[in-house]
Tab-separated table of C-alpha atoms and ligand atoms in Angstrom:
chain	number	residue	atom	x	y	z
A	11	MET	CA	51.118	171.211	-162.772
A	12	GLU	CA	53.770	171.408	-160.044
A	13	ASP	CA	55.029	174.891	-159.148
A	14	VAL	CA	58.530	175.519	-160.448
A	15	LYS	CA	61.071	177.094	-158.115
A	16	VAL	CA	64.131	177.930	-160.119
A	17	ILE	CA	67.222	180.114	-159.962
A	18	LEU	CA	68.773	181.108	-163.307
A	19	LEU	CA	72.531	181.612	-163.303
A	20	GLY	CA	74.761	182.730	-166.152
A	21	PRO	CA	76.485	185.802	-167.569
A	22	PRO	CA	74.655	188.889	-168.826
A	23	GLY	CA	73.242	188.311	-172.312
A	24	VAL	CA	73.089	184.515	-172.059
A	25	GLY	CA	69.278	184.616	-172.205
A	26	LYS	CA	68.110	184.436	-168.574
A	27	GLY	CA	65.379	187.060	-169.113
A	28	THR	CA	64.054	185.372	-172.250
A	29	ILE	CA	63.971	181.914	-170.664
A	30	ALA	CA	62.424	183.290	-167.456
A	31	GLY	CA	59.664	184.916	-169.545
A	32	MET	CA	58.980	181.602	-171.328
A	33	LEU	CA	58.872	179.721	-168.016
A	34	GLU	CA	56.498	182.299	-166.569
A	35	GLU	CA	54.212	181.958	-169.575
A	36	GLN	CA	54.195	178.171	-169.449
A	37	THR	CA	53.919	177.630	-165.687
A	38	GLY	CA	52.562	180.857	-164.157
A	39	ALA	CA	55.642	181.131	-161.920
A	40	ALA	CA	56.569	184.691	-160.909
A	41	HIS	CA	59.481	185.993	-162.982
A	42	MET	CA	61.627	187.970	-160.555
A	43	SER	CA	64.380	189.953	-162.227
A	44	THR	CA	66.408	192.138	-159.887
A	45	GLY	CA	67.677	194.057	-162.948
A	46	ASP	CA	64.069	194.938	-163.905
A	47	MET	CA	63.226	195.799	-160.290
A	48	LEU	CA	66.246	198.098	-160.057
A	49	ARG	CA	65.451	199.777	-163.410
A	50	GLU	CA	61.932	200.402	-162.085
A	51	GLU	CA	63.355	202.054	-158.943
A	52	VAL	CA	65.660	204.192	-161.104
A	53	LYS	CA	62.723	205.251	-163.290
A	54	LYS	CA	60.661	206.205	-160.237
A	55	GLY	CA	63.605	208.156	-158.803
A	56	THR	CA	63.439	206.432	-155.393
A	57	VAL	CA	66.304	206.513	-152.870
A	58	PRO	CA	67.452	202.930	-153.678
A	59	GLY	CA	67.052	203.746	-157.381
A	60	LYS	CA	69.360	206.761	-157.101
A	61	GLU	CA	71.900	204.684	-155.188
A	62	ALA	CA	71.729	201.836	-157.735
A	63	GLU	CA	71.941	203.902	-160.922
A	64	LYS	CA	75.597	204.827	-160.708
A	65	TYR	CA	76.673	201.208	-160.271
A	66	MET	CA	74.400	199.977	-163.064
A	67	ASN	CA	75.637	202.539	-165.572
A	68	ALA	CA	79.233	201.606	-164.765
A	69	GLY	CA	78.575	197.855	-165.212
A	70	ASP	CA	79.253	197.142	-161.524
A	71	LEU	CA	77.063	195.303	-159.060
A	72	VAL	CA	74.711	197.284	-156.853
A	73	PRO	CA	75.613	196.781	-153.143
A	74	ASP	CA	74.143	193.598	-151.648
A	75	GLU	CA	72.015	195.351	-149.001
A	76	VAL	CA	70.179	197.487	-151.608
A	77	VAL	CA	69.312	194.509	-153.838
A	78	ILE	CA	68.481	192.162	-150.966
A	79	ASP	CA	65.984	194.670	-149.498
A	80	ILE	CA	64.189	194.969	-152.819
A	81	LEU	CA	64.134	191.229	-153.456
A	82	ARG	CA	63.045	190.242	-149.951
A	83	LYS	CA	59.826	192.277	-150.324
A	84	ARG	CA	59.084	190.663	-153.687
A	85	ILE	CA	59.683	187.101	-152.503
A	86	LYS	CA	57.393	187.647	-149.521
A	87	GLU	CA	54.672	189.062	-151.808
A	88	GLU	CA	54.894	186.631	-154.699
A	89	GLY	CA	57.255	183.764	-153.937
A	90	LYS	CA	54.643	181.374	-152.671
A	91	LYS	CA	51.971	181.981	-155.311
A	92	CYS	CA	52.772	179.642	-158.202
A	93	GLY	CA	56.485	179.245	-157.785
A	94	PHE	CA	59.197	181.607	-158.981
A	95	VAL	CA	62.000	182.073	-161.476
A	96	LEU	CA	64.843	184.158	-160.075
A	97	ASP	CA	66.672	185.983	-162.867
A	98	GLY	CA	69.864	187.847	-161.979
A	99	PHE	CA	69.788	187.040	-158.270
A	100	PRO	CA	71.894	185.946	-156.460
A	101	ARG	CA	74.993	187.482	-158.006
A	102	THR	CA	77.408	187.244	-155.061
A	103	LEU	CA	78.100	184.630	-152.389
A	104	GLY	CA	76.735	187.081	-149.796
A	105	GLN	CA	73.448	187.276	-151.702
A	106	ALA	CA	73.295	183.477	-152.056
A	107	ARG	CA	73.685	183.029	-148.289
A	108	GLU	CA	71.066	185.694	-147.582
A	109	LEU	CA	68.706	184.049	-150.068
A	110	LYS	CA	69.043	180.781	-148.171
A	111	ARG	CA	68.024	182.623	-144.981
A	112	ILE	CA	64.999	184.201	-146.700
A	113	PHE	CA	63.947	180.819	-148.108
A	114	ASP	CA	64.277	179.229	-144.665
A	115	GLU	CA	62.125	181.990	-143.119
A	116	GLU	CA	59.483	181.555	-145.807
A	117	GLY	CA	59.637	177.753	-145.786
A	118	VAL	CA	60.486	177.434	-149.488
A	119	SER	CA	63.452	175.959	-151.341
A	120	PRO	CA	64.574	176.017	-154.969
A	121	ASP	CA	64.103	172.834	-157.021
A	122	ARG	CA	66.930	173.572	-159.396
A	123	VAL	CA	69.627	176.112	-160.294
A	124	LEU	CA	70.013	176.298	-164.075
A	125	ASN	CA	73.391	177.508	-165.280
A	126	LEU	CA	72.954	178.944	-168.796
A	127	ARG	CA	76.150	178.804	-170.845
A	128	ALA	CA	77.301	180.319	-174.131
A	129	PRO	CA	80.664	181.456	-175.545
A	130	GLU	CA	81.619	185.083	-175.008
A	131	HIS	CA	81.402	186.108	-178.696
A	132	VAL	CA	77.760	184.943	-178.801
A	133	ILE	CA	76.985	186.906	-175.651
A	134	VAL	CA	78.599	190.112	-176.908
A	135	GLN	CA	76.634	189.876	-180.171
A	136	ARG	CA	73.381	189.331	-178.264
A	137	LEU	CA	73.889	192.227	-175.880
A	138	GLY	CA	74.856	194.597	-178.703
A	139	GLY	CA	71.535	194.024	-180.531
A	140	ARG	CA	69.272	193.592	-177.515
A	141	ARG	CA	66.144	195.726	-177.159
A	142	GLN	CA	63.591	195.654	-174.347
A	143	CYS	CA	59.947	196.710	-174.190
A	144	SER	CA	59.361	199.726	-171.946
A	145	GLY	CA	55.833	198.456	-171.233
A	146	CYS	CA	55.983	194.724	-170.433
A	147	GLY	CA	59.738	194.099	-170.330
A	148	ARG	CA	59.793	191.537	-173.171
A	149	ILE	CA	63.225	191.130	-174.733
A	150	TYR	CA	64.001	191.285	-178.468
A	151	HIS	CA	67.090	191.294	-180.675
A	152	VAL	CA	67.360	193.462	-183.765
A	153	ARG	CA	68.493	190.495	-185.890
A	154	ASN	CA	67.894	187.223	-184.009
A	155	MET	CA	64.460	188.033	-182.553
A	156	PRO	CA	63.047	191.191	-184.156
A	157	PRO	CA	59.509	192.444	-183.464
A	158	ALA	CA	56.987	192.432	-186.350
A	159	ARG	CA	57.069	196.258	-186.424
A	160	GLU	CA	60.421	197.896	-185.833
A	161	GLY	CA	60.725	199.445	-182.368
A	162	ILE	CA	57.285	198.252	-181.208
A	163	CYS	CA	56.489	195.331	-178.865
A	164	ASP	CA	54.413	192.532	-180.451
A	165	ASP	CA	52.709	191.785	-177.125
A	166	CYS	CA	51.711	195.168	-175.701
A	167	GLY	CA	52.551	197.799	-178.361
A	168	GLY	CA	55.097	199.411	-175.986
A	169	GLU	CA	58.161	201.196	-177.294
A	170	LEU	CA	61.413	199.213	-177.402
A	171	PHE	CA	64.564	200.730	-175.929
A	172	ARG	CA	68.253	199.928	-175.812
A	173	ARG	CA	69.554	199.644	-172.260
A	174	ALA	CA	72.127	202.253	-171.221
A	175	ASP	CA	74.480	199.479	-170.074
A	176	ASP	CA	74.293	197.558	-173.393
A	177	CYS	CA	77.100	199.633	-174.957
A	178	ASP	CA	80.419	198.010	-175.913
A	179	GLU	CA	82.515	199.340	-173.063
A	180	THR	CA	79.993	198.580	-170.289
A	181	ILE	CA	79.331	195.116	-171.759
A	182	ARG	CA	83.009	194.276	-171.270
A	183	VAL	CA	82.978	195.538	-167.667
A	184	ARG	CA	79.804	193.542	-166.908
A	185	LEU	CA	81.336	190.332	-168.249
A	186	ARG	CA	84.421	190.809	-166.051
A	187	THR	CA	82.192	191.608	-163.065
A	188	TYR	CA	80.349	188.337	-163.727
A	189	GLU	CA	83.588	186.296	-163.844
A	190	ARG	CA	84.883	187.838	-160.634
A	191	GLN	CA	81.786	187.997	-158.460
A	192	THR	CA	79.083	185.693	-159.817
A	193	ALA	CA	80.853	182.731	-161.463
A	194	PRO	CA	81.868	181.307	-158.020
A	195	LEU	CA	78.156	180.624	-157.400
A	196	VAL	CA	78.286	177.832	-159.974
A	197	ASP	CA	80.454	175.743	-157.618
A	198	PHE	CA	78.456	176.894	-154.590
A	199	TYR	CA	75.263	175.389	-156.046
A	200	ARG	CA	77.004	172.431	-157.696
A	201	GLU	CA	78.288	171.365	-154.279
A	202	GLN	CA	74.704	171.418	-152.991
A	203	GLY	CA	73.660	169.117	-155.837
A	204	LEU	CA	71.251	171.733	-157.218
A	205	LEU	CA	73.029	172.755	-160.417
A	206	SER	CA	72.241	171.783	-164.015
A	207	ASP	CA	74.278	173.149	-166.919
A	208	ILE	CA	72.197	174.270	-169.902
A	209	LYS	CA	73.626	174.865	-173.367
A	210	ALA	CA	72.324	178.301	-174.375
A	211	ASP	CA	74.335	179.110	-177.488
A	212	THR	CA	71.584	178.533	-180.064
A	213	GLY	CA	68.051	179.928	-180.241
A	214	PRO	CA	65.648	180.452	-177.312
A	215	GLU	CA	63.388	177.556	-178.389
A	216	GLU	CA	66.238	175.012	-178.253
A	217	THR	CA	67.401	176.359	-174.900
A	218	PHE	CA	63.875	176.261	-173.535
A	219	ASN	CA	63.493	172.638	-174.652
A	220	GLU	CA	66.614	171.762	-172.637
A	221	VAL	CA	65.174	173.626	-169.654
A	222	ARG	CA	61.857	171.793	-169.903
A	223	LYS	CA	63.642	168.454	-169.963
A	224	ARG	CA	65.657	169.303	-166.862
A	225	LEU	CA	62.563	170.452	-165.001
A	226	ASP	CA	60.342	167.603	-166.262
A	227	LEU	CA	57.856	170.082	-167.717
B	313	AMP	P1	70.443	192.639	-165.424
B	313	AMP	O1	69.190	193.250	-165.969
B	313	AMP	O2	70.205	191.386	-164.659
B	313	AMP	O3	71.528	192.497	-166.468
B	313	AMP	O4	71.003	193.701	-164.356
B	313	AMP	C1	71.381	195.005	-164.747
B	313	AMP	C2	72.262	195.631	-163.671
B	313	AMP	O5	71.526	195.725	-162.446
B	313	AMP	C3	73.511	194.850	-163.324
B	313	AMP	O6	74.593	195.105	-164.217
B	313	AMP	C4	73.791	195.347	-161.904
B	313	AMP	O7	74.356	196.644	-161.929
B	313	AMP	C5	72.380	195.477	-161.344
B	313	AMP	N1	71.932	194.223	-160.695
B	313	AMP	C6	70.924	193.394	-161.086
B	313	AMP	N2	70.799	192.349	-160.254
B	313	AMP	C7	71.752	192.522	-159.302
B	313	AMP	C8	72.163	191.774	-158.161
B	313	AMP	N3	71.566	190.620	-157.831
B	313	AMP	N4	73.190	192.257	-157.425
B	313	AMP	C9	73.801	193.417	-157.734
B	313	AMP	N5	73.488	194.163	-158.800
B	313	AMP	C10	72.473	193.724	-159.579
């Protein structure tokens, strides 16, 4: 099978993490989530983690240089293995330009940028009930995608947690942050002929079927 090299765009809660996990499982591509990487740094109490935490809790974007440093290392380590799925990066035009430079240095290029779309009321409902595994990172929803045993991951038995930024007030800030800083990337990639819109307002299986069609998987 061909390696997939994909960037996932779309607002928080649209399902990027879920779809990236499914793509990783099907193709072996490295799922690279800058949100997960930053949460890991926060948990370890590193200098970038301490810097990032205040922005994350407020629903704002972490400064470009902090995120880019973290991502650059990961792309160099894993980006060439079996392809990659970038989830939550880039989120600003500055990051998109830097990513292009990193790709050029590494001699790789993305096949496709998938823009996941769903109406805001669907997104707010998803974020409100979202839970994540503290062990493997798998994402659940208390109603739409519950685990077999409440609070416990089906895959690794890890404990599920609710993210600090998945509360009503921070959800609203994050959606506005997306509109202001990240939505312009849709045109940026459309102009390069790389963008495909994906309807992501139903279940993960339907969305994943769309994704597979677009990627010829
Ligand atoms: P996510 O898990 O993708 O929803 O990201 C959670 C939070 O991490 C975001 O609300 C931002 O504060 C921060 N974050 C993740 N990725 C980025 C990025 N590419 N640029 C800036 N901040 C980011």
